[in-house]
mmCIF file of C-alpha atoms and ligand atoms in Angstrom:
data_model
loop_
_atom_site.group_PDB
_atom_site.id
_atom_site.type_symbol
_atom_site.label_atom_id
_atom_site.label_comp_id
_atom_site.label_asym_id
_atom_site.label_seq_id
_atom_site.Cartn_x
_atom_site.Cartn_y
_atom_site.Cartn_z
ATOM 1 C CA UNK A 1 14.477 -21.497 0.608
ATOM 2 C CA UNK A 2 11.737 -23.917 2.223
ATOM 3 C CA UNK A 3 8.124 -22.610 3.587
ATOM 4 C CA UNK A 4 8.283 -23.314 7.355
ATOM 5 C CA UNK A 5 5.104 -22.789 9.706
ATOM 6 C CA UNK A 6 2.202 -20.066 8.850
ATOM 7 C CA UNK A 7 2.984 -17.134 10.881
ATOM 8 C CA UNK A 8 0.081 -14.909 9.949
ATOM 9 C CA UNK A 9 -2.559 -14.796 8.039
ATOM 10 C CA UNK A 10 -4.183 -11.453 7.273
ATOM 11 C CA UNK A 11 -6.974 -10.411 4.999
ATOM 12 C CA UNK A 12 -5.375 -10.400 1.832
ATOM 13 C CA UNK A 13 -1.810 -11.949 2.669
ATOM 14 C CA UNK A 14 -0.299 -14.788 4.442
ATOM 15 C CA UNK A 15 2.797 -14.814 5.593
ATOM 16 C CA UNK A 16 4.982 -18.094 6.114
ATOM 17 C CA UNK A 17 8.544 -18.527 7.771
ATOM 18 C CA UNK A 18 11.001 -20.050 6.177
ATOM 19 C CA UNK A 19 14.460 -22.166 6.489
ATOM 20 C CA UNK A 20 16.216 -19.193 5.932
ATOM 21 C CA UNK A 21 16.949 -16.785 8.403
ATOM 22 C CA UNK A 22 15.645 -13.568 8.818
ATOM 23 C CA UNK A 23 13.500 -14.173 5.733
ATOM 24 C CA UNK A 24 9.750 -14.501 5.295
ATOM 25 C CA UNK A 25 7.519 -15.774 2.298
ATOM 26 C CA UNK A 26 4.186 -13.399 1.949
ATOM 27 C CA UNK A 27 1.342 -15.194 -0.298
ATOM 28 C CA UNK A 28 -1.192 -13.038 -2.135
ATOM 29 C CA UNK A 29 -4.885 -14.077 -1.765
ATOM 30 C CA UNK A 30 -7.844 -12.919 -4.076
ATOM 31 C CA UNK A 31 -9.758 -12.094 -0.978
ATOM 32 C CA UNK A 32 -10.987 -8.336 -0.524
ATOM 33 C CA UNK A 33 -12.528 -6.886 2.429
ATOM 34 C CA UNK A 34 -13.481 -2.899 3.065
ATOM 35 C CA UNK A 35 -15.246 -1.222 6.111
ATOM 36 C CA UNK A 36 -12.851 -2.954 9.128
ATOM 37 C CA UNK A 37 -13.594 -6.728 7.133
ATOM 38 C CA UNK A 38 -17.499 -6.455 7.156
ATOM 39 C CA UNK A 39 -17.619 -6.096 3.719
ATOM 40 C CA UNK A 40 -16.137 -9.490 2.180
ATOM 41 C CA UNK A 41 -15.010 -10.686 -1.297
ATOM 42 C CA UNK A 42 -12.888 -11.755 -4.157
ATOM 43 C CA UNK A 43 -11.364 -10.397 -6.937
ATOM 44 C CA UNK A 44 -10.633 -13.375 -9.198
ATOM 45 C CA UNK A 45 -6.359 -12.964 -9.865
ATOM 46 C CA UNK A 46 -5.857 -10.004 -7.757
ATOM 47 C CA UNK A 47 -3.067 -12.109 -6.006
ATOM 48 C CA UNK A 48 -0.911 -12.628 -8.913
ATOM 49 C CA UNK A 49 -1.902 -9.221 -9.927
ATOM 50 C CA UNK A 50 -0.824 -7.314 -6.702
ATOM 51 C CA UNK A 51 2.186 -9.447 -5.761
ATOM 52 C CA UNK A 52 3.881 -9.173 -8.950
ATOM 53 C CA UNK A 53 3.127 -5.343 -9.476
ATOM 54 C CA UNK A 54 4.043 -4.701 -5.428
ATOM 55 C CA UNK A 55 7.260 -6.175 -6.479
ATOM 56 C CA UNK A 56 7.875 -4.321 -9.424
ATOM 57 C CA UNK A 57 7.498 -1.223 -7.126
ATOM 58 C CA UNK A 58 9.224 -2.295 -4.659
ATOM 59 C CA UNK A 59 12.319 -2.745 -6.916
ATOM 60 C CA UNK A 60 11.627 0.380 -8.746
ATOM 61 C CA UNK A 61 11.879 2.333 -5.579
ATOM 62 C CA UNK A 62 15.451 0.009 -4.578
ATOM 63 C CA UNK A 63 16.849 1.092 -7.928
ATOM 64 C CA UNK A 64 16.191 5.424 -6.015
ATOM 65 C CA UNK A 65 17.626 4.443 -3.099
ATOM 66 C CA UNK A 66 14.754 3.940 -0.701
ATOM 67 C CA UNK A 67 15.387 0.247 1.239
ATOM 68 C CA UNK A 68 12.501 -1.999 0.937
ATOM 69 C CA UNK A 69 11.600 -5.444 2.494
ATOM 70 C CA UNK A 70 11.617 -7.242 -1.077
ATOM 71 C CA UNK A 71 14.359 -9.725 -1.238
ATOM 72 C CA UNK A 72 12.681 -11.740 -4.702
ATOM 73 C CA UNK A 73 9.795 -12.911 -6.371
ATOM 74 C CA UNK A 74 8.849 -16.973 -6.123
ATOM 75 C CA UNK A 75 5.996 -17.572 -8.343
ATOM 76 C CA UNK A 76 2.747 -15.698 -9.445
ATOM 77 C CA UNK A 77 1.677 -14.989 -5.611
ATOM 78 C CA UNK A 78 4.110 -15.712 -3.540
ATOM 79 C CA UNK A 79 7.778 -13.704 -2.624
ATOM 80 C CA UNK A 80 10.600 -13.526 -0.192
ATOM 81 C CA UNK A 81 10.875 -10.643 1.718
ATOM 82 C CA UNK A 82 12.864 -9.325 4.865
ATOM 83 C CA UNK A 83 11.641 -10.268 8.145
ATOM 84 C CA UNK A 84 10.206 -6.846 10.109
ATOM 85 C CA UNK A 85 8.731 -5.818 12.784
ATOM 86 C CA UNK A 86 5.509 -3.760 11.447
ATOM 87 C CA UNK A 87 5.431 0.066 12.910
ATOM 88 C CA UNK A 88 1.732 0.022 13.518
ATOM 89 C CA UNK A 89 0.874 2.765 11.473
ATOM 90 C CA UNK A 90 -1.065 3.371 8.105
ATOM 91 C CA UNK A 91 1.256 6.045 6.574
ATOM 92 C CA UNK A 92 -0.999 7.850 3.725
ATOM 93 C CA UNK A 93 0.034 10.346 1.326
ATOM 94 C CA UNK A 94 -2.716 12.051 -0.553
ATOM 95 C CA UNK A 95 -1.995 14.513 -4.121
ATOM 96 C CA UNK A 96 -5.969 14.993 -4.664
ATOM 97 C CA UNK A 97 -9.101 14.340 -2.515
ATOM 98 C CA UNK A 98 -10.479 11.273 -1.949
ATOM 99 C CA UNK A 99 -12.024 8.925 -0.033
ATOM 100 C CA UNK A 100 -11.894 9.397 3.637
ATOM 101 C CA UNK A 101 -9.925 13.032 3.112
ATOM 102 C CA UNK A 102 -12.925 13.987 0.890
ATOM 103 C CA UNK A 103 -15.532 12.564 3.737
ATOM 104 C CA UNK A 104 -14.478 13.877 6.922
ATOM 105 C CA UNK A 105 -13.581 17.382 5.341
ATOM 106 C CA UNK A 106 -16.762 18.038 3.672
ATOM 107 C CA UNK A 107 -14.892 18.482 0.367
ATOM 108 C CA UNK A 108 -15.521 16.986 -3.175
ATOM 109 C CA UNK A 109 -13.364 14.242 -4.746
ATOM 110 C CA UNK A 110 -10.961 15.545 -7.196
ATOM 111 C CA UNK A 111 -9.303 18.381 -5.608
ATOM 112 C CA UNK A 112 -5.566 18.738 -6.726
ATOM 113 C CA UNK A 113 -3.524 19.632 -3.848
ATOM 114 C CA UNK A 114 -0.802 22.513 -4.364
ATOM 115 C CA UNK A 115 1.362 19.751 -1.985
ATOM 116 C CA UNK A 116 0.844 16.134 -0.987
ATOM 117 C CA UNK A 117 -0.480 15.744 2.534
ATOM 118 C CA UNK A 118 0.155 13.127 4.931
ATOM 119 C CA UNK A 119 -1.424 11.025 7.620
ATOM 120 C CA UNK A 120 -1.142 8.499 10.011
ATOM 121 C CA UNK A 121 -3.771 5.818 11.672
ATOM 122 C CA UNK A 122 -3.182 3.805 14.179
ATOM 123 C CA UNK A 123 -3.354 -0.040 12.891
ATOM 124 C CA UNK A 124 -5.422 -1.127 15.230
ATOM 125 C CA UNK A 125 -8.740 -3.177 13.781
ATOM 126 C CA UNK A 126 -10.954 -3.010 17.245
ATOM 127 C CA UNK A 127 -10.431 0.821 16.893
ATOM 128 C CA UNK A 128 -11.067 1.322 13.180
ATOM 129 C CA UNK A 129 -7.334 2.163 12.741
ATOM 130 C CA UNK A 130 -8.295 5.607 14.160
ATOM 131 C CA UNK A 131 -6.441 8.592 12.804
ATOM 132 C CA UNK A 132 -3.413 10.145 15.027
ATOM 133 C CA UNK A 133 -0.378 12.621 15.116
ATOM 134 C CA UNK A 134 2.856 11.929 15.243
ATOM 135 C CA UNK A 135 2.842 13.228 19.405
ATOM 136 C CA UNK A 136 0.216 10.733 19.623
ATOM 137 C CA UNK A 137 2.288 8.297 18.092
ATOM 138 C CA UNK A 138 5.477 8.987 20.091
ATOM 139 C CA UNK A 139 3.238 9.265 23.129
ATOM 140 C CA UNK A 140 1.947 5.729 22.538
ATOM 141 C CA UNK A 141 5.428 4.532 21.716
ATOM 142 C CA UNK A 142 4.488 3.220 18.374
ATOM 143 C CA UNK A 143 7.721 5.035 16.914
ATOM 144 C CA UNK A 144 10.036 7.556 18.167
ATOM 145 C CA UNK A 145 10.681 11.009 16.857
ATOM 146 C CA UNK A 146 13.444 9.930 14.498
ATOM 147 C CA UNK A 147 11.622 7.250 13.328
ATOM 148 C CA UNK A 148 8.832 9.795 12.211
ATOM 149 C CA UNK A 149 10.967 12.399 10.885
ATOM 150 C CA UNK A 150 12.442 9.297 8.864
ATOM 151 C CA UNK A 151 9.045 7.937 7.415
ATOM 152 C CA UNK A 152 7.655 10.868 7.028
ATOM 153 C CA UNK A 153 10.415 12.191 4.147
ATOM 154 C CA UNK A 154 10.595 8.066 2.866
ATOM 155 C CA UNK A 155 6.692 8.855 2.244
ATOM 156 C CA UNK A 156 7.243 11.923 0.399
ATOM 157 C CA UNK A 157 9.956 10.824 -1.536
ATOM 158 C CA UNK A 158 8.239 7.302 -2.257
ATOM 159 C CA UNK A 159 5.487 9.832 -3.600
ATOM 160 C CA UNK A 160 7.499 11.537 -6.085
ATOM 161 C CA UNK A 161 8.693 8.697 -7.179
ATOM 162 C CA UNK A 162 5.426 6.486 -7.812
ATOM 163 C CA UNK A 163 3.753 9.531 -9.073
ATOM 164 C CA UNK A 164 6.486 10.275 -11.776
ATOM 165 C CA UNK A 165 6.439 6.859 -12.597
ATOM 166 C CA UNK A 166 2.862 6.297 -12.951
ATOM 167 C CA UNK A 167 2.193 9.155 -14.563
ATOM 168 C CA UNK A 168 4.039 7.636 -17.455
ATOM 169 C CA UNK A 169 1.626 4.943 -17.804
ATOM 170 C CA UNK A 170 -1.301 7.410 -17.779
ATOM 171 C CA UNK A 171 -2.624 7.167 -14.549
ATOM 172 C CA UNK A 172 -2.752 9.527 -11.575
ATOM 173 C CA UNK A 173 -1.953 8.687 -8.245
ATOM 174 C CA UNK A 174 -4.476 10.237 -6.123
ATOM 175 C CA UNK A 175 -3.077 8.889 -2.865
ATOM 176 C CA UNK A 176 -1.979 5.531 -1.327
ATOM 177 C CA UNK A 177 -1.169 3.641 1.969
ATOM 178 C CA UNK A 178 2.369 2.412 3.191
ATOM 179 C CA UNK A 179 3.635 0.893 5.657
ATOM 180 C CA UNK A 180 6.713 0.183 7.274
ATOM 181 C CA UNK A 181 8.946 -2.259 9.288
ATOM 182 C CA UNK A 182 11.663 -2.099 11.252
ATOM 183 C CA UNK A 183 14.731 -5.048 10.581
ATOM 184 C CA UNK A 184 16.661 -6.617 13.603
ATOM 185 C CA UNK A 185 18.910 -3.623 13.465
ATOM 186 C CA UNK A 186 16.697 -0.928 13.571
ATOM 187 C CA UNK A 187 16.647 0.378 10.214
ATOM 188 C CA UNK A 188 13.613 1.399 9.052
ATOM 189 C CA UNK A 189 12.344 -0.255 5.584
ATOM 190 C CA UNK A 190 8.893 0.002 2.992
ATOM 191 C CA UNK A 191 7.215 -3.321 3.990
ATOM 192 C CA UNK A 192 3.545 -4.354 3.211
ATOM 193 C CA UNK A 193 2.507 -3.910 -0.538
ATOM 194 C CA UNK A 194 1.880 -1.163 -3.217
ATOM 195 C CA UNK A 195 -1.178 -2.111 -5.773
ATOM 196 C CA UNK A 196 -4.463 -1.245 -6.357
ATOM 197 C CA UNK A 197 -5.322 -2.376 -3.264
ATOM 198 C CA UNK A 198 -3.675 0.023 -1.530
ATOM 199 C CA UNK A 199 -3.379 3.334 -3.601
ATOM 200 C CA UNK A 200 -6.027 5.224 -5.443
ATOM 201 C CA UNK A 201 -5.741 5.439 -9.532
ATOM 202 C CA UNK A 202 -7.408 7.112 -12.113
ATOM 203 C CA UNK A 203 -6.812 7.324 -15.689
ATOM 204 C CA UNK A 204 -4.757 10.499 -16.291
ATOM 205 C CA UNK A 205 -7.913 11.593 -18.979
ATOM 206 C CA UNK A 206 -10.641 10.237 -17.764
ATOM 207 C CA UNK A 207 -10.499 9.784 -14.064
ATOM 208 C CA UNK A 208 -12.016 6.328 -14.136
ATOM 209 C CA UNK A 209 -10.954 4.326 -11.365
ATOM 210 C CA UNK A 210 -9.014 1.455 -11.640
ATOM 211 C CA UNK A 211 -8.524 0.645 -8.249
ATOM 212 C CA UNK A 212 -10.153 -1.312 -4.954
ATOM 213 C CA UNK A 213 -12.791 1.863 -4.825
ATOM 214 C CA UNK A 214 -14.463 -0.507 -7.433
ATOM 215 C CA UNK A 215 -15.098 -2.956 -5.249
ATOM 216 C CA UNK A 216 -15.808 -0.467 -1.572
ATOM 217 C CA UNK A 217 -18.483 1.207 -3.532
ATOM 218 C CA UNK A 218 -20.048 -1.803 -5.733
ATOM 219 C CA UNK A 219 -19.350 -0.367 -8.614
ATOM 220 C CA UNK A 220 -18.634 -3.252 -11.068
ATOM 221 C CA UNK A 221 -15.515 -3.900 -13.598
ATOM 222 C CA UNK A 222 -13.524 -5.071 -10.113
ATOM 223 C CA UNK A 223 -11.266 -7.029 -12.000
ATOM 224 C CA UNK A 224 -10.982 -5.437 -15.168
ATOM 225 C CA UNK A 225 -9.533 -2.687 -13.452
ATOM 226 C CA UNK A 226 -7.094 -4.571 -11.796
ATOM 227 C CA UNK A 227 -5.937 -6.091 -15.017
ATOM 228 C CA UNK A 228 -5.835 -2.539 -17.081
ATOM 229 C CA UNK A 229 -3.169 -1.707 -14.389
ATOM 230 C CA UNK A 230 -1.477 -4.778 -14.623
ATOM 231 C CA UNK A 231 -1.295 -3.923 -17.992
ATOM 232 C CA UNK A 232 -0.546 -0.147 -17.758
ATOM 233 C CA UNK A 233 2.543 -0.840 -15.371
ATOM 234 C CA UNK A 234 3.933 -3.800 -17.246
ATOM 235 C CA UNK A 235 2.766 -2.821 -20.866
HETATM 236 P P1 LIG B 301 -8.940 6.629 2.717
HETATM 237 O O1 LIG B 301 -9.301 7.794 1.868
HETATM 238 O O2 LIG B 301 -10.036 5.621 2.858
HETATM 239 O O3 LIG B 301 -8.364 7.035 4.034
HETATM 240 O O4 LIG B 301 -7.781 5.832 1.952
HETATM 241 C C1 LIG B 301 -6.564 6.432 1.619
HETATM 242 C C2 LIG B 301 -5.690 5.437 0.861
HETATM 243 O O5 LIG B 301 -5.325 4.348 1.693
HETATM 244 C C3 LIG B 301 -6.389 4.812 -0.344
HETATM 245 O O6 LIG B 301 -5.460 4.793 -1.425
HETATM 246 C C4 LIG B 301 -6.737 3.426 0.061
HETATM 247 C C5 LIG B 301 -5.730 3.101 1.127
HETATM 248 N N1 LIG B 301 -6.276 2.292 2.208
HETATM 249 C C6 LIG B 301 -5.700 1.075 2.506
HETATM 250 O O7 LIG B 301 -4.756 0.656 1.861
HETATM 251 N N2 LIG B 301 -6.212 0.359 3.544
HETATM 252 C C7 LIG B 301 -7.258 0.773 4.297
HETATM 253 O O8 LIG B 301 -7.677 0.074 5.223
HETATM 254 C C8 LIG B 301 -7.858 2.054 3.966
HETATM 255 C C9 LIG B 301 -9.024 2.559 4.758
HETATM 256 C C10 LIG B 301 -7.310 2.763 2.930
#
């Protein structure tokens, strides 16, 4: 399989076609943005580090049954994966407070959830990827009700699965960020990527973070943290 023309290039990712139909080759760049792309950056190896765990995820979550876009890993930042159309939504799921949750609820970070919650935004940069339902969705033909009903209990059950998982390697998953494509026939598949770029950790005893929230709020050991979950997941 042979790299055709650049498709897309996003703010961490590029995405190239290839010679091979219906199949895609994503690269992994070090860059980091936060706050809609205002805030700009790099974390030195976070490509290698978030393409190879993504994958591992990805495959991890194949192995349970829930169909992904990965089709295989080419080198250290780059991997084939199914060619999708992107529902424009940020699907998050959320097992503690956090972040935005935390923010716009007037609540403290750390708050353990009796059950996970979940979200959408509208991916839309120019309007901050504003928060909506799933009418709101339907309304604005984004996805239709099955499609929702369908990614809604993916998200849950990709949940269960990552937290299980990661909870082996010591680390809680506070919440994270999916998204998800639709192939030529419809069927609905995880697409995009799974690392700390994109879900919140914290050390199961300690609560440090080892995720991107290093880098949002300035707070220094950016790339150690990325490598003590490199090392945590493949350790
Ligand atoms: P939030 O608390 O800022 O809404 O973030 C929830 C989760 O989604 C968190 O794990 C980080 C992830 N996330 C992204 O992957 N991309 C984004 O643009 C934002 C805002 C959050």
């Amino acid at each position: 399989m042979k790299k055709t023309a650049q498709l897309y290039e996003g703010k961490a990712k590029k995405v190239f076609d290839t010679d091979t139909e219906g199949i895609v080759i994503v690269s992994y760049k070090d860059d980091a943005t936060a706050l809609d792309g205002l805030k700009k950056g790099t974390i030195m190896g976070k490509g290698t580090i978030n393409n190879r765990m993504s994958n591992y995820l990805m495959q991890l979550l194949e192995k349970e049954g829930i169909p992904t876009h990965f089709v295989e890993e080419l080198s250290d930042r780059e991997t084939a994966v199914k060619k999708v159309t992107i529902v424009p939504l940020e699907v998050i799921v959320r097992n503690i407070s956090a972040g935005h949750f935390a923010q716009r609820y007037g609540v403290e970070e750390g708050i353990v959830f009796d059950e996970p919650t979940i979200e959408f935004s509208y991916k839309n940069d120019d309007l901050h990827d504003p928060l909506l339902n799933a009418y709101h969705a339907v309304a604005l033909g984004l996805a239709d009700k099955s499609e929702i009903q369908l990614i809604k209990s993916m998200a849950f059950r990709i949940n269960d699965i990552l937290k299980e998982f990661f909870k082996t390697k010591k680390v809680k998953l506070v919440d994270f960020k999916m998204e998800f494509g639709r192939l030529p026939d419809g069927t609905i598949v995880l697409a995009d990527e799974i690392s700390p770029d994109t879900c919140r950790f914290w050390d199961l005893e300690t609560n440090e973070k080892l995720d991107k929230d290093r880098f949002r709020r300035d707070m220094g050991g950016v790339e150690d943290a990325y490598e003590e979950m490199y090392r945590r997941v493949f350790g």
